[in-house]
mmCIF file of C-alpha atoms in Angstrom:
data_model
loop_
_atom_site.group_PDB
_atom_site.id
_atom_site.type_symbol
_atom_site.label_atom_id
_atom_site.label_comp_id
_atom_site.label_asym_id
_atom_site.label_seq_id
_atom_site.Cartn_x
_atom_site.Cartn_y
_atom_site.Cartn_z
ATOM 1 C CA UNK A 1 -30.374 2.891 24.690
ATOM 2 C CA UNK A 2 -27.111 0.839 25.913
ATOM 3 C CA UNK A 3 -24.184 1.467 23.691
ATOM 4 C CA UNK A 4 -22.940 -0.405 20.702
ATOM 5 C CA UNK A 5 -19.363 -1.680 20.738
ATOM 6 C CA UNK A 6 -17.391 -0.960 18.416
ATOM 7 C CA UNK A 7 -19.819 2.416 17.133
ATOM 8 C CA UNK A 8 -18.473 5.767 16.793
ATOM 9 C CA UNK A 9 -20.340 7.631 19.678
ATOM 10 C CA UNK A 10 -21.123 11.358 18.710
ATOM 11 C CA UNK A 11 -22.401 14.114 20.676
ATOM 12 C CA UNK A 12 -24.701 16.703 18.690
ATOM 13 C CA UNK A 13 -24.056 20.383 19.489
ATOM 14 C CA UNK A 14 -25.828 22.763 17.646
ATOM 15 C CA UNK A 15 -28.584 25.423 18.631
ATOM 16 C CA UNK A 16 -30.607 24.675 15.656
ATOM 17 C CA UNK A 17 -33.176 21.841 16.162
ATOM 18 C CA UNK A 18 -33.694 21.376 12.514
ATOM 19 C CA UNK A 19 -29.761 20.842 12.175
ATOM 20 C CA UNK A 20 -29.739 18.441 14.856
ATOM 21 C CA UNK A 21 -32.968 16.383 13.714
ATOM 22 C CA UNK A 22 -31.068 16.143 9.933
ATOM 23 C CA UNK A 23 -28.022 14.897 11.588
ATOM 24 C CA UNK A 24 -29.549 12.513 13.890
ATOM 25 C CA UNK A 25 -31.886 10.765 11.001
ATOM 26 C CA UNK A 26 -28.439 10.434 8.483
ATOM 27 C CA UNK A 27 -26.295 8.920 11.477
ATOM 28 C CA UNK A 28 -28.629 6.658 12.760
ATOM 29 C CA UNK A 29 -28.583 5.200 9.628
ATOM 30 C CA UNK A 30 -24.865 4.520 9.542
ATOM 31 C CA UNK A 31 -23.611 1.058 11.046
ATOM 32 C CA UNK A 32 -20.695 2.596 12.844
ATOM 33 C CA UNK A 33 -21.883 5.359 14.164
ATOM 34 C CA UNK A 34 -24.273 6.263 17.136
ATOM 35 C CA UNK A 35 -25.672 9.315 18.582
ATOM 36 C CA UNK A 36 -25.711 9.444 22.069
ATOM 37 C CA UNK A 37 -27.375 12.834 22.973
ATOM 38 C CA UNK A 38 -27.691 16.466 21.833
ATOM 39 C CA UNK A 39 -27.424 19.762 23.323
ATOM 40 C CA UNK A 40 -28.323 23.384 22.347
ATOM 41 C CA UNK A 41 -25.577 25.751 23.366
ATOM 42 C CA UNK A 42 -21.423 25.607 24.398
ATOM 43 C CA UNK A 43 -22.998 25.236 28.100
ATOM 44 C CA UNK A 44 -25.239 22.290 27.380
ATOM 45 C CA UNK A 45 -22.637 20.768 25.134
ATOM 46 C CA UNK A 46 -19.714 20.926 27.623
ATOM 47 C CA UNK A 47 -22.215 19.373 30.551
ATOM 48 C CA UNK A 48 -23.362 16.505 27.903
ATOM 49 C CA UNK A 49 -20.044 15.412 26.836
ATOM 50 C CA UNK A 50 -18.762 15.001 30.327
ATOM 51 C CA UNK A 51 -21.953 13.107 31.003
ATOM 52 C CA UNK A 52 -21.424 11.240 28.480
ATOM 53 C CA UNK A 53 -18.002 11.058 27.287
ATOM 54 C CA UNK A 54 -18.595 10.657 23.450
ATOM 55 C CA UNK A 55 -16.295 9.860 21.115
ATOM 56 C CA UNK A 56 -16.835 12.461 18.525
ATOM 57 C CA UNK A 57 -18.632 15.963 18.909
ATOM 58 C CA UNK A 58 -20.402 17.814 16.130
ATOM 59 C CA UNK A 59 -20.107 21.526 17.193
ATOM 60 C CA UNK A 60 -21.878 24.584 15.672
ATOM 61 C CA UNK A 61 -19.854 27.836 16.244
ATOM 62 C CA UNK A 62 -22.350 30.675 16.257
ATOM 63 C CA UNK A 63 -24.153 29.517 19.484
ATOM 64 C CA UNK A 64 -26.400 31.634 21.801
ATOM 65 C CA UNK A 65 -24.171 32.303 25.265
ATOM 66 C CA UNK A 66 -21.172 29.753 25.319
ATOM 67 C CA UNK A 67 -20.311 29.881 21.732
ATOM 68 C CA UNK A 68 -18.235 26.959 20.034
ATOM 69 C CA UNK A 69 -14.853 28.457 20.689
ATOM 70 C CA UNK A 70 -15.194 28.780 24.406
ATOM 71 C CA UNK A 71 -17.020 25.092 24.383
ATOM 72 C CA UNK A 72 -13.898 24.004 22.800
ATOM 73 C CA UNK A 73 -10.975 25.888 25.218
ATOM 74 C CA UNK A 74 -13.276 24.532 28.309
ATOM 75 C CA UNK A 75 -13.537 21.133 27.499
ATOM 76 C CA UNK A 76 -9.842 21.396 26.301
ATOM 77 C CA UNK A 77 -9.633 22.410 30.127
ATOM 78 C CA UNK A 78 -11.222 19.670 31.658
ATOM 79 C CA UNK A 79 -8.885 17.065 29.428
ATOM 80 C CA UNK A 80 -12.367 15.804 28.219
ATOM 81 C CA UNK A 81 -10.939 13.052 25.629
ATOM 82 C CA UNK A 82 -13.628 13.888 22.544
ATOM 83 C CA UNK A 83 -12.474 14.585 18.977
ATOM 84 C CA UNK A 84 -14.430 18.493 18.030
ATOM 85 C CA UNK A 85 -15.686 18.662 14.743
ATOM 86 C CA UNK A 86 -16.833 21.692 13.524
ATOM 87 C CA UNK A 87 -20.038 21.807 11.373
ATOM 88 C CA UNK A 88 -20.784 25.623 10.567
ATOM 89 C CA UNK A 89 -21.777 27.585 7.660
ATOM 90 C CA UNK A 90 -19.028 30.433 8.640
ATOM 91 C CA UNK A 91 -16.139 30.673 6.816
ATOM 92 C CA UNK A 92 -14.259 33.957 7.262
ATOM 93 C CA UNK A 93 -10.918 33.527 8.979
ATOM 94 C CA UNK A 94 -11.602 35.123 11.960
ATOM 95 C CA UNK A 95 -13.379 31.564 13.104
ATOM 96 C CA UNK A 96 -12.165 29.356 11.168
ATOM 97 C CA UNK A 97 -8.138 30.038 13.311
ATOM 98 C CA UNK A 98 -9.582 30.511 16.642
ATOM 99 C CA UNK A 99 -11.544 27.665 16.535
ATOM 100 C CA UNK A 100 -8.671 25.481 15.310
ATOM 101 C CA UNK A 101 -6.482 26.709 18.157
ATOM 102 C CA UNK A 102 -9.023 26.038 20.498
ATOM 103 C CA UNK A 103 -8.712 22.499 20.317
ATOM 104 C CA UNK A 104 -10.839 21.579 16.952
ATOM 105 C CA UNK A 105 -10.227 18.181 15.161
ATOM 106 C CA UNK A 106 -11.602 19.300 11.939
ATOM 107 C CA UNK A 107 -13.594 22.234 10.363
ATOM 108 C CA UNK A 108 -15.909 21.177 7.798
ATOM 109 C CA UNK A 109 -19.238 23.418 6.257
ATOM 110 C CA UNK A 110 -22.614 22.577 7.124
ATOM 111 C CA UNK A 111 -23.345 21.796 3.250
ATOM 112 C CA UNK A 112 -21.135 18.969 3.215
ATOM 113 C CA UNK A 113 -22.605 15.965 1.536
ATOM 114 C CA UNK A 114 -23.540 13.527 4.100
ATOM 115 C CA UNK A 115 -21.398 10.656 2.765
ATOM 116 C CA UNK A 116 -18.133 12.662 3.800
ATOM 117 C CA UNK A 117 -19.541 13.792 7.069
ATOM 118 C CA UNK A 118 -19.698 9.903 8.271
ATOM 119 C CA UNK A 119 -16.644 9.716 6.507
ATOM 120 C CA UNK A 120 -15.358 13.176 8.548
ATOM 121 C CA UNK A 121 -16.338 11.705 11.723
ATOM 122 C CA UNK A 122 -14.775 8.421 11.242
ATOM 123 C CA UNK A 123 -11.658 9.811 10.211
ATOM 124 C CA UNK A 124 -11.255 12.562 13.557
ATOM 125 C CA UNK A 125 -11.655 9.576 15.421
ATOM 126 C CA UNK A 126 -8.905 7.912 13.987
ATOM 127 C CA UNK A 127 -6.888 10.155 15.703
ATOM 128 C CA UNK A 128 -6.480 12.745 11.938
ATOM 129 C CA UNK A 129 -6.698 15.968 11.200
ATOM 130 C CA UNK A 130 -9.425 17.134 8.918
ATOM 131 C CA UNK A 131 -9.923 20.744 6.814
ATOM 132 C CA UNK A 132 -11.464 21.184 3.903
ATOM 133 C CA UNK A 133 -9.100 23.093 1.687
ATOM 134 C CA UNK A 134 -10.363 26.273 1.866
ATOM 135 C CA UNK A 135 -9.976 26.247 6.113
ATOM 136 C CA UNK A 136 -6.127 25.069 5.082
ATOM 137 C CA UNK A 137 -5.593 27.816 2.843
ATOM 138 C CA UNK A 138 -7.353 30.589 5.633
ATOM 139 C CA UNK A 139 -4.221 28.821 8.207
ATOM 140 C CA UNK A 140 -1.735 28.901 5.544
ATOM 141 C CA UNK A 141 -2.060 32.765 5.487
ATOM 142 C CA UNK A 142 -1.327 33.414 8.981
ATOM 143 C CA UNK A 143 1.528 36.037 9.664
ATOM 144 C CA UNK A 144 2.929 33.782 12.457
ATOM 145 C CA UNK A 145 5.350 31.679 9.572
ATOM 146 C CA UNK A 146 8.879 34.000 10.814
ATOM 147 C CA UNK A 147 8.422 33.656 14.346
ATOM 148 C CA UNK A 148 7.441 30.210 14.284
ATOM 149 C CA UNK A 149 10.408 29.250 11.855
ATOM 150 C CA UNK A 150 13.084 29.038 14.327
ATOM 151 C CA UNK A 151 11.274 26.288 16.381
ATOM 152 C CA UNK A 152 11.898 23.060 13.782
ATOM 153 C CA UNK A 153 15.995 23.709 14.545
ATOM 154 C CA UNK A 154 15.138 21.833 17.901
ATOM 155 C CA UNK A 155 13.368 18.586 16.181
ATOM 156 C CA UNK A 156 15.815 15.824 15.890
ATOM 157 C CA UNK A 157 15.135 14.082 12.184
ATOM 158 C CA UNK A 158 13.240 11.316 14.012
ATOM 159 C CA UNK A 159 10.944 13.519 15.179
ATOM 160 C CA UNK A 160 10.960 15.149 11.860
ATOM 161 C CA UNK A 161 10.089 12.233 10.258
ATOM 162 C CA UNK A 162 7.020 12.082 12.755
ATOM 163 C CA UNK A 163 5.935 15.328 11.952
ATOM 164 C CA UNK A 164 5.837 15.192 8.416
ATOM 165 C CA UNK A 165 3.384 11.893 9.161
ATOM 166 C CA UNK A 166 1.046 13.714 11.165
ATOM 167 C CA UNK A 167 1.425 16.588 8.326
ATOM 168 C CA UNK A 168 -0.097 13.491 6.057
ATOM 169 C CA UNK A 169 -2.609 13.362 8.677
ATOM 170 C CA UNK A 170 -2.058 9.787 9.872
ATOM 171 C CA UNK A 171 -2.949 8.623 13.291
ATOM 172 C CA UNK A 172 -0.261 7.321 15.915
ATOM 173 C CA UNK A 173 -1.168 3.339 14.669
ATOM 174 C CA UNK A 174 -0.461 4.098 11.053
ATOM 175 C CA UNK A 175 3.314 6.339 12.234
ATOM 176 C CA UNK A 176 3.848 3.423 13.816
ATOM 177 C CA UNK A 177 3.183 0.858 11.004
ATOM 178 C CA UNK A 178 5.104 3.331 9.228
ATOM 179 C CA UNK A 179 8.344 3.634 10.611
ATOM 180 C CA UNK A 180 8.107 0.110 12.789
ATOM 181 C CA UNK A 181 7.946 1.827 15.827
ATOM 182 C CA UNK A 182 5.360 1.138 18.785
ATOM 183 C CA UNK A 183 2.554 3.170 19.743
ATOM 184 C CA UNK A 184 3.826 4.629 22.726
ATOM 185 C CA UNK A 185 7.110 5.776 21.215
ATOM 186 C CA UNK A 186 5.410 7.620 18.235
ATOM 187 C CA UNK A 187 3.021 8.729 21.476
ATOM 188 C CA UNK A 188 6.095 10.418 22.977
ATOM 189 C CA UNK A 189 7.728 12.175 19.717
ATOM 190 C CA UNK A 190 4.376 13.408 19.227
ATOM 191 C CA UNK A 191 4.521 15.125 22.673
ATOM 192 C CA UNK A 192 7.944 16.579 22.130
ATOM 193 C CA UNK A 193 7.119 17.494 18.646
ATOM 194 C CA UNK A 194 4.251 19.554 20.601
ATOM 195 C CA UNK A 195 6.697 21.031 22.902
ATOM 196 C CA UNK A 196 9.638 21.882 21.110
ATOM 197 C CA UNK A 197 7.229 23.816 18.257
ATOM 198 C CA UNK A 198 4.867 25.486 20.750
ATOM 199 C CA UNK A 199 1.849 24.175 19.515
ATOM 200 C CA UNK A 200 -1.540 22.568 21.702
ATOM 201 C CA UNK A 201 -2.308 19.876 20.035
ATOM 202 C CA UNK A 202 -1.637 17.595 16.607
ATOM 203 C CA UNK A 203 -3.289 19.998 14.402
ATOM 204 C CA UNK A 204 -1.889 23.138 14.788
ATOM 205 C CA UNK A 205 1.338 21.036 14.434
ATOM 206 C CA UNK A 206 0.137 19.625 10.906
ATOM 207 C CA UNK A 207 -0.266 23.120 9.800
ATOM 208 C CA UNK A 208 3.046 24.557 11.058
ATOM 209 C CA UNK A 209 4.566 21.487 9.048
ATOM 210 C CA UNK A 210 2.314 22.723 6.259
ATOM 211 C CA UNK A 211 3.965 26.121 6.500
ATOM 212 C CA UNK A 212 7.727 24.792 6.601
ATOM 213 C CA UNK A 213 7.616 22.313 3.691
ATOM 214 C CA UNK A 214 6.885 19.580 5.866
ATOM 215 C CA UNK A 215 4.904 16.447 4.358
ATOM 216 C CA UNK A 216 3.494 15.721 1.185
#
């Protein structure tokens, strides 16, 4: 099947074929949004999405061998471009963080109603950040708040500004429309915003803004 342009590709990783098959049939159905291939397991998954360089990928956590978390850090490893969304039915913290510092998008639960999936996957792909409020609150707990503190001294209020955007969770386009600024410059606060706080990638920066009273 030759890809659509302009459609949302998404990768399916999950090691249930029941969960796969439901997902499949709802976003096939969906005008912006195409599957491009499946896999079982972390191993499969990471192989697939360098094969086929999706846009989007719906990962399980609980996997057989190469679970979620490690798909995540490897593919973080290889630079592979694709937004992670986790779809699981865990929710105790003890997932939920590492799989946000691994490289994850979004965390949503596998009873999600199907209408805000599309609308999950279409909105990680917009470059946002995506929890469901319950995966906020499990971040918003984390003991790390006094060491981290000290690292927002070294933001200018530019980049301040940025942060409290990505906080929002708006993509680099809409900081831009924003604050009339180009992509690329919004591009390269966002990188220093990453440096100077310590942090791997745009959402572990929205929640450290969360934590310090940055954003709405």
């Amino acid at each position: 099947m030759a890809d659509t342009p302009g459609r949302v590709r998404v990768l399916l990783v999950d090691d249930h074929q029941v969960v796969r098959r439901g997902l499949r049939t709802f976003l096939e159905v969906q005008d912006d949004i195409e599957v491009v291939g499946e896999a079982s397991d972390g191993e499969e998954g990471i192989a697939r999405a360098e094969e086929l360089r999706p846009d989007v990928i719906l990962m399980d956590i609980k996997m057989p061998g190469t679970d979620g978390i490690e798909a995540l850090r490897r593919l973080r490893e290889l630079a592979n471009p694709a937004r992670v969304l986790i779809v699981t039915s865990f929710t105790e913290q003890r997932t939920v963080v590492p799989a946000l510092r691994a490289g994850a998008a979004g965390y949503v639960y596998k009873d999600i109603d199907p209408d805000a999936l599309a609308g999950a996957i279409r909105s990680v792909h917009a470059g946002h950040v995506l929890l469901q409020p319950e995966v906020a609150v499990a971040l918003l707990t984390q003991d790390d708040q006094t060491s981290s503190s000290s690292r927002g001294g070294a933001l200018t209020d530019r980049e301040r500004e940025v942060l409290s955007h990505i906080a929002d969770g708006r993509s680099n386009r809409e900081i831009a429309r924003a604050l009339v600024l180009s992509e690329k410059t919004v591009k390269t606060h966002v990188s220093n915003i990453l440096m100077k706080l310590d942090v791997a990638d745009r959402t572990q920066a929205a929640l450290w803004a969360v934590r310090h009273g940055i954003g709405d």
